[in-house]
Coordinates of C-alpha atoms in Angstrom, one line a residue:
Chain A
M492 CA -7.1 40.6 21.3
L493 CA -4.2 40.1 19.2
L494 CA -3.5 36.6 21.0
M495 CA -7.1 35.6 19.8
R496 CA -6.3 36.7 16.0
F497 CA -3.3 34.7 16.2
V498 CA -5.3 31.6 17.5
K499 CA -8.2 32.2 15.0
Y500 CA -5.5 32.2 12.2
S501 CA -3.8 29.2 13.6
L502 CA -7.0 26.8 14.2
T503 CA -9.2 27.8 11.1
D504 CA -7.5 29.3 8.0
S505 CA -4.6 27.4 6.3
F506 CA -0.9 28.8 6.2
T507 CA -1.3 30.1 3.1
S508 CA -3.1 33.1 4.5
F509 CA -0.1 34.1 5.8
Q510 CA 1.1 35.1 2.6
N511 CA -1.6 38.4 2.9
G512 CA 0.6 39.5 5.6
K513 CA -2.2 40.4 7.7
L514 CA -1.0 38.7 10.8
Q515 CA 2.3 40.0 10.3
T516 CA 1.5 43.6 10.2
A517 CA -0.7 43.3 13.4
F518 CA 2.1 41.5 15.1
V519 CA 5.0 43.7 14.3
K520 CA 3.0 46.7 15.1
K521 CA 2.3 45.4 18.4
L522 CA 5.5 44.0 18.9
H523 CA 7.8 47.1 17.8
A524 CA 5.5 49.7 19.5
G525 CA 8.8 51.2 21.1
P526 CA 12.2 52.7 19.9
Y527 CA 13.5 48.6 18.8
Y528 CA 11.7 49.1 15.9
K529 CA 13.8 48.5 12.6
V530 CA 13.1 49.5 9.1
S531 CA 13.8 45.8 7.5
K532 CA 15.6 47.0 4.5
D533 CA 14.5 43.9 2.6
I534 CA 12.9 42.9 -0.5
K535 CA 10.1 45.2 -2.0
L536 CA 7.5 42.2 -2.4
D537 CA 4.8 44.9 -3.8
N538 CA 6.5 45.3 -7.1
L539 CA 7.2 41.9 -8.2
K540 CA 6.4 42.4 -11.5
S541 CA 8.2 45.4 -12.4
S542 CA 8.8 46.8 -16.1
T543 CA 12.0 46.0 -16.4
I544 CA 11.8 42.0 -16.6
S545 CA 12.4 40.7 -20.0
H546 CA 10.3 38.2 -21.7
K547 CA 13.3 36.2 -22.1
D548 CA 13.5 35.6 -18.5
E549 CA 12.4 32.2 -17.2
T550 CA 10.3 32.6 -14.3
V551 CA 11.5 30.4 -11.1
H552 CA 9.8 30.2 -7.6
F553 CA 11.1 32.4 -4.8
G554 CA 9.3 31.2 -1.9
F555 CA 5.8 30.7 -2.9
Q556 CA 5.7 33.6 -5.3
T557 CA 6.9 33.6 -9.0
V558 CA 9.9 35.5 -10.2
S559 CA 12.2 35.6 -13.2
A560 CA 15.3 34.0 -12.8
T561 CA 17.7 36.9 -12.6
E562 CA 15.3 38.5 -9.8
K563 CA 15.7 35.5 -7.8
A564 CA 19.2 35.5 -7.4
Q565 CA 19.0 39.3 -6.5
K566 CA 16.6 38.8 -3.9
V567 CA 18.4 35.4 -2.4
H568 CA 21.4 37.6 -2.3
Q569 CA 19.8 40.4 -0.3
V570 CA 18.3 37.8 1.8
F571 CA 21.3 36.4 3.0
E572 CA 22.9 40.1 3.1
N573 CA 20.3 40.5 5.8
V574 CA 20.6 37.6 7.9
A575 CA 24.5 37.1 7.6
S576 CA 24.9 38.9 10.8
K577 CA 22.3 37.0 13.1
Y578 CA 22.6 33.6 10.9
D579 CA 24.1 31.4 13.5
L580 CA 22.2 32.6 16.2
M581 CA 19.0 32.3 14.3
N582 CA 19.8 28.9 13.4
D583 CA 20.1 27.9 16.8
V584 CA 16.8 29.9 17.9
M585 CA 14.7 28.5 15.0
S586 CA 15.7 24.7 15.4
V587 CA 16.4 24.6 18.8
G588 CA 19.7 23.7 18.3
I589 CA 19.2 20.4 16.6
H590 CA 20.8 21.8 13.3
R591 CA 23.8 21.4 15.2
I592 CA 23.1 17.5 15.7
W593 CA 22.2 17.3 12.0
K594 CA 25.7 18.9 10.5
D595 CA 27.7 16.6 13.1
Y596 CA 26.1 13.4 11.8
F597 CA 26.7 15.0 8.2
V598 CA 30.0 15.7 8.6
K599 CA 30.7 12.2 10.7
K600 CA 29.9 10.7 7.4
I601 CA 32.8 11.5 5.6
F602 CA 35.0 9.9 7.8
P603 CA 38.0 8.4 7.8
L604 CA 39.5 11.1 5.6
H605 CA 43.1 10.2 4.5
P606 CA 45.8 13.1 3.7
G607 CA 45.5 14.7 0.3
T608 CA 41.9 14.9 0.1
N609 CA 40.5 18.2 -1.6
I610 CA 37.2 19.3 -0.3
I611 CA 35.1 22.3 -1.6
D612 CA 32.3 23.3 0.7
V613 CA 29.7 25.3 -1.2
A614 CA 27.4 27.9 0.2
G615 CA 29.5 27.0 3.5
G616 CA 29.6 31.1 4.2
T617 CA 29.6 31.1 8.0
G618 CA 31.8 28.2 8.0
D619 CA 29.9 25.6 10.1
I620 CA 30.7 22.3 8.1
A621 CA 34.3 23.4 7.2
F622 CA 35.0 23.6 10.9
R623 CA 33.5 20.6 11.9
M624 CA 35.5 18.9 9.2
L625 CA 38.7 20.6 11.0
E626 CA 37.7 19.3 14.2
G627 CA 37.2 16.2 12.7
L628 CA 40.6 16.3 11.1
D629 CA 42.1 17.2 14.4
R630 CA 40.6 13.9 16.4
Q631 CA 41.4 11.5 13.5
N632 CA 45.0 12.7 13.7
K633 CA 45.2 12.6 17.2
N634 CA 44.1 8.9 17.1
S635 CA 46.6 7.7 14.6
N636 CA 49.4 9.9 15.8
S637 CA 49.8 7.5 18.8
S638 CA 51.0 4.5 16.0
T639 CA 52.5 6.7 13.3
D640 CA 55.5 8.6 13.7
D641 CA 54.2 11.5 11.1
D642 CA 54.0 14.6 13.3
S643 CA 52.4 17.1 10.7
G644 CA 49.8 14.6 10.6
S645 CA 47.5 14.0 7.9
R646 CA 45.8 17.5 8.1
K647 CA 48.9 19.0 6.1
N648 CA 47.5 17.9 2.9
T649 CA 44.0 18.2 2.9
T650 CA 42.6 21.6 1.9
I651 CA 39.2 22.9 2.5
L652 CA 37.8 25.7 0.1
I653 CA 34.7 27.5 1.5
S654 CA 32.7 29.4 -1.1
D655 CA 29.6 31.1 -1.1
I656 CA 28.0 33.6 -3.6
N657 CA 27.3 36.2 -0.5
Q658 CA 30.6 38.0 0.8
A659 CA 28.6 39.1 3.9
M660 CA 28.2 35.3 4.7
L661 CA 32.2 34.6 3.9
D662 CA 32.8 37.5 6.3
V663 CA 30.8 36.0 9.4
G664 CA 32.9 32.9 8.8
K665 CA 36.2 34.6 8.4
K666 CA 35.9 36.4 11.8
R667 CA 34.7 33.0 13.2
A668 CA 37.4 31.1 12.3
L669 CA 39.8 33.6 13.9
T670 CA 38.2 33.2 17.4
M671 CA 38.4 29.1 17.3
N672 CA 41.6 27.4 17.9
L673 CA 41.6 25.3 15.1
Q674 CA 44.6 25.5 12.5
S675 CA 43.2 26.8 9.3
D676 CA 46.1 26.7 7.2
G677 CA 44.4 24.3 4.5
L678 CA 41.1 26.7 4.4
S679 CA 40.7 28.8 1.9
W680 CA 37.8 31.3 1.0
L681 CA 36.1 31.8 -2.6
C682 CA 33.1 34.2 -3.3
A683 CA 31.3 32.5 -6.5
N684 CA 28.3 31.2 -8.1
A685 CA 27.5 27.6 -7.2
Q686 CA 25.9 27.6 -11.1
E687 CA 29.4 28.9 -12.4
L688 CA 32.2 28.0 -10.1
P689 CA 35.6 29.5 -11.5
L690 CA 37.5 26.3 -10.9
P691 CA 39.1 24.0 -13.0
E692 CA 37.4 20.6 -13.6
N693 CA 38.3 17.1 -11.9
S694 CA 40.0 19.1 -9.3
F695 CA 37.9 18.1 -6.0
D696 CA 37.7 14.9 -4.1
L697 CA 34.7 15.5 -2.1
Y698 CA 32.0 18.3 -2.6
T699 CA 29.8 19.1 0.3
I700 CA 26.5 21.7 0.1
A701 CA 24.5 22.2 3.3
F702 CA 21.2 24.0 3.4
G703 CA 22.4 25.6 0.4
I704 CA 21.1 24.2 -2.6
R705 CA 17.6 25.3 -2.2
N706 CA 18.5 28.9 -2.6
V707 CA 20.3 28.2 -6.1
T708 CA 18.4 29.4 -9.0
D709 CA 18.9 26.5 -11.4
V710 CA 19.6 23.2 -9.2
S711 CA 20.5 21.3 -12.4
K712 CA 23.2 23.8 -13.2
A713 CA 24.5 23.5 -9.6
L714 CA 24.9 19.8 -9.7
D715 CA 26.5 19.7 -13.2
E716 CA 29.1 22.4 -11.6
A717 CA 29.6 19.7 -9.0
Y718 CA 29.9 16.7 -11.3
R719 CA 32.3 19.1 -13.2
I720 CA 34.8 19.9 -10.5
L721 CA 34.9 16.7 -8.6
R722 CA 37.3 14.2 -9.6
P723 CA 36.2 10.7 -10.7
G724 CA 35.9 8.8 -7.6
G725 CA 34.7 11.7 -5.9
R726 CA 31.7 12.1 -3.6
F727 CA 29.0 14.9 -3.9
M728 CA 27.0 15.4 -0.3
C729 CA 24.2 17.2 0.0
L730 CA 22.3 18.6 3.7
E731 CA 19.2 19.9 2.6
F732 CA 15.6 20.6 4.3
S733 CA 13.3 18.1 2.7
H734 CA 9.7 16.6 3.0
V735 CA 7.9 15.1 5.6
K736 CA 5.5 12.2 4.9
N737 CA 4.1 11.4 7.9
P738 CA 0.7 13.9 8.0
L739 CA 0.3 14.3 11.7
L740 CA 4.3 15.5 11.8
K741 CA 3.8 17.5 8.6
W742 CA 0.8 19.4 10.3
A743 CA 3.3 19.9 13.3
Y744 CA 6.2 21.0 11.1
D745 CA 4.3 23.1 8.9
T746 CA 2.5 25.0 11.9
Y747 CA 5.8 25.6 13.6
S748 CA 7.5 26.5 10.1
F749 CA 4.7 29.1 9.3
Q750 CA 3.6 30.3 12.6
V751 CA 6.7 30.5 14.9
I752 CA 9.7 31.3 12.7
P753 CA 8.8 34.5 10.9
P754 CA 7.6 36.2 14.1
L755 CA 10.9 34.8 15.7
G756 CA 12.9 36.2 13.0
E757 CA 11.2 39.5 13.5
V758 CA 11.9 39.3 17.1
V759 CA 15.7 38.2 17.1
A760 CA 16.9 39.4 13.7
G761 CA 14.3 42.0 13.0
D762 CA 13.5 40.5 9.4
W763 CA 10.2 38.9 9.0
K764 CA 10.1 38.6 5.4
S765 CA 13.7 36.8 5.3
Y766 CA 12.6 34.1 7.5
Q767 CA 9.1 33.8 5.6
Y768 CA 11.2 33.2 2.2
L769 CA 13.3 30.8 4.2
V770 CA 10.3 28.6 5.2
E771 CA 8.3 28.7 1.8
S772 CA 11.7 27.6 -0.1
I773 CA 11.7 24.5 2.0
R774 CA 8.5 23.6 0.7
K775 CA 8.9 24.5 -3.0
F776 CA 12.5 22.6 -2.9
P777 CA 11.8 18.9 -4.9
T778 CA 11.1 15.9 -2.7
Q779 CA 13.8 13.3 -1.4
D780 CA 13.2 10.7 -4.4
E781 CA 12.8 13.9 -7.1
F782 CA 16.2 15.4 -6.1
K783 CA 17.7 11.9 -6.0
N784 CA 16.4 11.8 -9.6
M785 CA 18.2 15.1 -10.5
I786 CA 21.5 13.9 -8.8
E787 CA 21.2 10.8 -10.9
E788 CA 20.6 13.1 -14.2
A789 CA 23.6 15.1 -13.9
G790 CA 25.7 11.8 -13.8
F791 CA 26.2 10.8 -10.2
R792 CA 26.0 7.3 -9.4
S793 CA 25.0 5.2 -6.5
V794 CA 22.9 7.9 -5.4
R795 CA 21.0 7.4 -1.9
Y796 CA 19.4 9.7 0.2
E797 CA 19.2 9.5 4.4
N798 CA 16.2 11.2 6.3
L799 CA 16.9 12.7 9.4
S800 CA 14.5 14.0 11.9
F801 CA 11.3 12.0 9.7
G802 CA 12.5 13.8 6.7
V803 CA 12.7 17.7 8.1
V804 CA 16.4 17.2 6.6
S805 CA 17.7 14.8 4.4
I806 CA 21.2 13.9 3.3
H807 CA 21.9 13.2 -0.6
S808 CA 25.1 11.5 -1.5
G809 CA 26.2 10.4 -4.8
Y810 CA 29.7 9.6 -6.6
K811 CA 30.8 10.2 -9.7
I812 CA 32.1 6.9 -10.4
Chain B
M169 CA 45.1 6.8 -11.5
A170 CA 44.3 2.9 -12.1
K171 CA 42.4 2.2 -15.5
R172 CA 38.9 1.4 -15.2
S173 CA 36.0 1.3 -17.6
C174 CA 34.4 4.6 -16.7
A175 CA 31.4 5.4 -18.6
N176 CA 32.2 8.7 -20.1
T177 CA 29.1 9.5 -21.2
R178 CA 26.6 11.2 -18.8
W179 CA 23.3 9.4 -19.0
Q180 CA 20.4 11.8 -18.4
K181 CA 16.7 9.9 -17.6
E182 CA 13.9 10.8 -20.0
Q183 CA 10.5 10.6 -19.1
R184 CA 8.1 8.8 -21.2
F185 CA 4.8 8.0 -20.4
C186 CA 3.0 4.9 -21.3
L187 CA 0.0 5.2 -23.3
L188 CA -1.1 1.6 -23.4
T189 CA -2.2 1.3 -20.2
G190 CA -3.9 4.5 -20.2
G191 CA -1.3 6.8 -18.1
S192 CA 0.8 4.8 -15.3
L193 CA 2.3 1.8 -14.4
T194 CA 3.7 0.9 -11.5
R195 CA 5.4 4.4 -10.0
G196 CA 4.0 6.1 -13.5
V197 CA 7.0 6.5 -15.6
F198 CA 9.6 4.6 -17.7
F199 CA 13.0 5.9 -17.9
R200 CA 15.2 5.6 -20.4
W201 CA 19.1 6.0 -20.2
T202 CA 20.2 8.4 -23.0
P203 CA 23.3 10.2 -23.5
V204 CA 23.3 13.9 -22.0
V205 CA 22.8 16.6 -24.9
R206 CA 22.1 19.8 -23.0
S207 CA 20.2 21.4 -26.1
Q208 CA 17.8 18.4 -26.5
S209 CA 14.0 18.8 -25.0
T210 CA 12.4 16.7 -22.9
D211 CA 9.4 16.6 -24.2
A212 CA 7.2 13.5 -23.4
F213 CA 7.0 10.9 -26.2
P214 CA 4.1 8.8 -26.9
D215 CA 5.6 5.7 -27.8
D216 CA 6.9 2.9 -25.0
S217 CA 7.3 -0.5 -25.9
D218 CA 11.1 -0.8 -24.9
A219 CA 10.3 -1.9 -21.2
K220 CA 12.8 -4.5 -21.7
E221 CA 15.5 -2.0 -23.1
T222 CA 15.2 0.2 -20.3
Q223 CA 15.2 -2.7 -18.0
R224 CA 18.5 -3.8 -19.4
L225 CA 20.1 -0.5 -19.1
K226 CA 19.0 -0.1 -15.7
D227 CA 20.7 -3.6 -14.9
E228 CA 23.8 -2.8 -16.8
E229 CA 24.1 0.4 -14.4
T230 CA 23.9 -1.9 -11.6
E231 CA 26.1 -4.3 -12.6
Y232 CA 28.7 -1.7 -13.2
E233 CA 28.2 0.2 -9.9
N234 CA 28.9 -3.5 -8.2
D235 CA 31.9 -4.2 -10.5
I236 CA 33.2 -1.0 -8.7
K237 CA 32.2 -2.0 -5.3
V238 CA 33.6 -5.5 -5.7
K239 CA 37.2 -4.2 -6.8
I240 CA 37.2 -1.9 -3.9
L241 CA 36.3 -4.7 -1.2
D242 CA 38.7 -6.9 -2.5
A243 CA 41.4 -4.4 -2.5
A244 CA 40.5 -3.8 1.0
L245 CA 40.4 -7.4 1.9
G246 CA 44.7 -6.7 2.2
Y247 CA 44.3 -3.9 4.6
V248 CA 42.1 -6.2 7.0
D249 CA 45.5 -7.2 9.0
I250 CA 46.6 -3.4 9.4
S251 CA 42.8 -1.8 9.9
G252 CA 40.7 -4.1 11.0
W253 CA 37.3 -4.9 9.2
S254 CA 36.3 -1.2 9.4
K255 CA 35.7 2.0 6.9
E256 CA 39.4 2.6 7.4
A257 CA 40.2 -0.8 5.5
L258 CA 37.7 0.3 3.0
A259 CA 39.1 3.7 2.7
Q260 CA 42.6 2.2 2.0
G261 CA 41.6 -0.2 -0.3
A262 CA 40.1 2.5 -2.7
E263 CA 43.1 4.6 -2.3
S264 CA 45.2 1.7 -3.3
L265 CA 43.0 1.6 -6.7
G266 CA 43.5 5.0 -7.0
Y267 CA 39.9 6.4 -6.0
P268 CA 39.8 9.1 -3.4
S269 CA 39.6 7.7 0.1
V270 CA 36.2 9.3 0.3
T271 CA 34.6 6.2 -1.7
H272 CA 34.4 4.4 1.3
G273 CA 30.8 6.0 1.5
L274 CA 30.1 3.7 -1.4
F275 CA 29.5 0.8 2.0
P276 CA 27.2 2.9 4.4
K277 CA 27.2 -0.2 6.7
G278 CA 31.1 0.2 7.0
G279 CA 33.4 -2.6 8.0
V280 CA 30.3 -5.4 8.1
E281 CA 30.2 -5.5 4.3
L282 CA 33.7 -6.2 4.0
V283 CA 33.2 -9.3 6.3
H284 CA 30.5 -10.4 4.4
H285 CA 32.3 -10.3 1.1
F286 CA 35.0 -12.3 2.2
Y287 CA 32.6 -14.7 3.6
Q288 CA 30.4 -14.7 0.4
R289 CA 34.1 -15.3 -1.6
A290 CA 34.9 -18.1 0.8
N291 CA 31.7 -19.7 0.4
D292 CA 32.1 -19.5 -3.6
R293 CA 35.4 -20.7 -3.4
L294 CA 34.1 -23.7 -1.1
S295 CA 31.3 -24.6 -4.0
S296 CA 34.0 -24.6 -7.1
E297 CA 36.5 -26.6 -5.1
L298 CA 34.4 -29.2 -3.2
P299 CA 33.4 -31.5 -5.8
S300 CA 37.0 -32.4 -6.9
D301 CA 38.0 -32.8 -3.5
I302 CA 35.1 -35.2 -3.1
Q303 CA 36.3 -36.9 -6.2
E304 CA 39.9 -37.1 -4.8
A305 CA 38.7 -38.6 -1.5
H306 CA 36.9 -41.2 -3.5
L307 CA 33.7 -40.6 -1.7
D308 CA 30.6 -41.6 -3.1
P309 CA 27.4 -39.3 -2.1
L310 CA 25.4 -41.8 -3.1
K311 CA 27.0 -44.5 -0.6
A312 CA 25.5 -44.9 2.9
K313 CA 27.7 -43.0 5.8
N314 CA 29.7 -41.2 3.1
D315 CA 27.7 -38.1 3.2
L316 CA 29.1 -37.5 6.6
K317 CA 32.4 -38.1 5.6
I318 CA 31.9 -35.1 2.8
L319 CA 30.6 -33.0 5.4
R320 CA 33.4 -33.4 7.8
L321 CA 35.6 -32.9 4.6
A322 CA 33.8 -29.7 3.5
V323 CA 33.7 -28.1 7.1
E324 CA 37.2 -28.8 7.5
K325 CA 38.0 -26.9 4.4
R326 CA 35.7 -24.1 4.8
L327 CA 37.1 -23.2 8.3
R328 CA 40.6 -23.5 7.1
M329 CA 39.9 -20.4 5.0
N330 CA 39.4 -18.2 7.8
A331 CA 42.3 -19.5 9.6
D332 CA 44.7 -16.2 8.2
H333 CA 42.6 -13.9 9.8
I334 CA 42.7 -16.1 13.2
F335 CA 46.1 -15.8 13.2
T336 CA 46.0 -11.9 13.1
S337 CA 43.0 -12.2 15.8
R338 CA 40.7 -10.3 13.3
W339 CA 38.2 -13.0 13.3
T340 CA 36.8 -12.4 16.3
E341 CA 36.5 -8.9 15.5
A342 CA 34.4 -10.3 12.3
L343 CA 32.2 -12.5 14.1
G344 CA 31.2 -9.8 16.6
L345 CA 30.3 -7.6 13.8
M346 CA 28.4 -10.4 12.0
A347 CA 26.5 -10.8 15.3
F348 CA 25.3 -7.3 15.8
P349 CA 21.6 -7.2 15.7
P350 CA 21.3 -5.1 12.4
N351 CA 23.7 -7.3 10.7
A352 CA 22.7 -10.7 11.9
P353 CA 19.9 -11.2 9.4
S354 CA 22.3 -10.8 6.6
S355 CA 25.0 -13.2 8.4
L356 CA 22.2 -15.7 9.3
K357 CA 21.5 -15.7 5.2
L358 CA 25.3 -16.4 4.6
L359 CA 25.3 -19.4 6.8
A360 CA 22.3 -20.6 5.9
N361 CA 23.2 -20.7 2.3
L362 CA 26.6 -22.0 3.2
V363 CA 24.8 -25.3 5.0
D364 CA 22.8 -25.5 2.1
E365 CA 25.5 -25.8 -0.3
M366 CA 27.4 -28.5 1.9
W367 CA 24.3 -30.8 2.2
F368 CA 23.8 -30.3 -1.6
H369 CA 27.4 -31.7 -2.1
A370 CA 26.8 -34.5 0.3
G371 CA 23.9 -35.8 -2.0
D372 CA 21.0 -34.6 0.3
T373 CA 17.8 -34.8 -1.5
S374 CA 15.0 -35.0 0.9
A375 CA 12.0 -33.2 0.5
D376 CA 10.4 -33.3 4.1
F377 CA 10.9 -31.7 7.2
S378 CA 14.3 -33.2 7.6
W379 CA 15.6 -30.8 5.0
Y380 CA 15.3 -28.1 7.6
T381 CA 16.5 -30.4 10.5
K382 CA 19.5 -31.5 8.8
R383 CA 20.7 -28.1 7.7
A384 CA 19.9 -26.6 11.2
L385 CA 21.7 -29.3 12.8
L386 CA 24.8 -28.6 10.5
A387 CA 24.6 -25.1 11.4
T388 CA 25.0 -25.6 14.9
V389 CA 28.2 -28.1 14.3
Y390 CA 29.8 -25.4 11.9
K391 CA 29.5 -22.7 14.5
S392 CA 30.1 -24.5 17.5
T393 CA 33.6 -25.7 15.4
E394 CA 34.2 -22.2 14.4
M395 CA 33.7 -21.1 18.1
S396 CA 36.3 -23.9 19.0
M397 CA 38.6 -22.9 16.5
I398 CA 39.2 -19.2 17.4
Q399 CA 40.5 -20.5 20.9
D400 CA 42.6 -23.2 19.4
R401 CA 46.5 -23.0 20.0
S402 CA 47.1 -26.5 19.2
D403 CA 49.4 -27.3 16.0
D404 CA 47.4 -26.7 13.0
F405 CA 44.1 -26.7 14.6
K406 CA 44.6 -30.5 15.6
S407 CA 41.9 -29.9 18.8
T408 CA 39.4 -28.4 16.6
W409 CA 39.4 -31.2 14.1
E410 CA 39.1 -33.6 16.7
F411 CA 36.3 -31.6 18.2
L412 CA 34.7 -32.0 14.6
D413 CA 34.9 -35.5 14.6
R414 CA 33.3 -35.7 18.1
R415 CA 30.3 -33.5 16.5
I416 CA 30.0 -35.4 13.4
D417 CA 29.6 -38.5 15.7
E418 CA 26.8 -36.9 17.2
M419 CA 25.2 -36.3 14.2
D420 CA 25.5 -39.9 13.5
Q421 CA 23.8 -41.0 16.4
L422 CA 20.8 -38.4 16.0
R423 CA 20.0 -39.9 12.8
D424 CA 19.5 -43.2 14.3
C425 CA 17.1 -41.4 17.2
P426 CA 13.9 -41.7 15.1
K427 CA 13.9 -45.3 14.6
K428 CA 14.8 -45.9 18.2
L429 CA 11.9 -43.4 19.1
E430 CA 9.5 -45.4 16.9
E431 CA 10.9 -48.9 19.3
A432 CA 10.6 -47.0 22.2
S433 CA 7.1 -45.8 21.5
V434 CA 5.9 -49.5 20.8
V435 CA 7.6 -50.4 24.1
M436 CA 5.6 -47.4 25.7
K437 CA 2.1 -48.4 24.1
G438 CA 2.8 -52.1 25.6
F439 CA 3.3 -50.7 29.0
Y440 CA -0.1 -48.6 28.8
Q441 CA -2.0 -51.5 27.4
T442 CA -0.7 -53.9 30.1
A443 CA -1.4 -51.0 32.8
L444 CA -5.0 -50.6 31.6
N445 CA -5.7 -54.3 31.3
V446 CA -4.2 -54.5 35.3
I447 CA -6.7 -51.9 36.5
G448 CA -9.4 -53.7 34.3
V449 CA -10.2 -51.1 31.8
P450 CA -11.6 -53.3 28.9
D451 CA -10.3 -52.8 25.7
R452 CA -13.1 -51.5 23.5
R453 CA -11.8 -53.2 20.2
K454 CA -12.0 -56.8 21.6
M455 CA -15.3 -56.3 22.8
E456 CA -16.8 -55.7 19.4

């Protein structure tokens, strides 16, 4: 019976009907009939328009809902607080491991990297990008050390600062760093908001942000901050989910996003709503060209983007020159 | 940090809708680059009569970006013998100018952009120096047979510009990069521009199909001489220049080919008529 309803929803209704949560409650009830049912301590979506919202607050989108700016920040914080422990596992499950290929490609574009480069990886909580950069530097040193006599290698002077607004994500990243065999002397951690980084201007050569910028309340502010802390000649690189143009692929992608990912979230991490937010926030993010314009407005030049996987993911890159 | 004319004001795009055409042109909006004043409101303005101004500003932006790219490429050429035609050389070139090494990302295709830049620079040098060389050699393009002499001069001059990289064995790498399928169209374009330039200086004014055949012919001569040069171990590439002389002579012989074909075709026609007469097929024209 549940399967029939599932099929009926997927074939006849549009995916927006899932917001009602009808399928969700039915699925969740059937699935978690036993002792494995976890009370998800996440966002209370029922009392959106509480009386505490002041009229001065701008409204922004939180997935497909509209909330005030301050509330979005809190909600996003809550989402990542909830998903932090299972973040990497869920990434693997949702993207069938393809996120690793995306991130590998993203990091490969940075190399060759010379000693003395200062890198900041924003919203890099669990350290995926930063660890790949460290591995890449190791590989680069191994290749070049055969010709030069420098035994400390170019790693010595390259610093990577991992910043995230959520301490829980950073904690997961620190734990992972310990288990990996990488030399992490150039690695540092910072809990900060991407819209207001407590860092001096003109202090970094490379600013990367992977799958983080769509969670920021005011994207332009984050881009302005990126421009501020980069040195002249510095590079801004952003890896983010984006829009698929091809209608057939789009339909398949949407179906997968709205039918499969939230239930998977419930099964694997016990959290339907966070993953619902995730797929909705992808739809709300500007298109590739719109985002490119936003980056240019912040002052970056030579801005270009590259689609991966037919537009599911897109890499935007700009220079402060 | 090296000095550079970095525009310190940040420009923002203001969307302005053109009401003259009822709402949208091309992609729908015109952009104007204005300095960022964050308190400024971004309401749409109803007037827009400065499409030229917008285009001029956009062109300035592109020119500014290109200037920086050219500076980095020129600096990177100095590192080619150490690091080859690669992103490494571009990174080193950028660092020598004071930019962080990540600036090599301005050239997404990597080393091949450096090769094309070098090729273009050499072509430009040829265009500027060739007229004076022709005058020195007292060759007049209008006289017969002199065009081949000018071509020989031009090909030798252009190939000598690659000599430095041949000595460091980096030119074969460059040729390989240019032949790589994604890069081949742009490389062919550079070659086409080069041979066109050479024929222009040799005084070519043809307006028929021979325009194409001449350039194709010269391109094959140039390429084959280049191939000979990279394998050449003789003193000052002597055997390459002898090879070039032989190719130019062949070009000369090929030019007489149409005349010879015409003569040949008259003879063939005669044979054909004789054969018909022998068989006994009457010639219809004579019958009338």
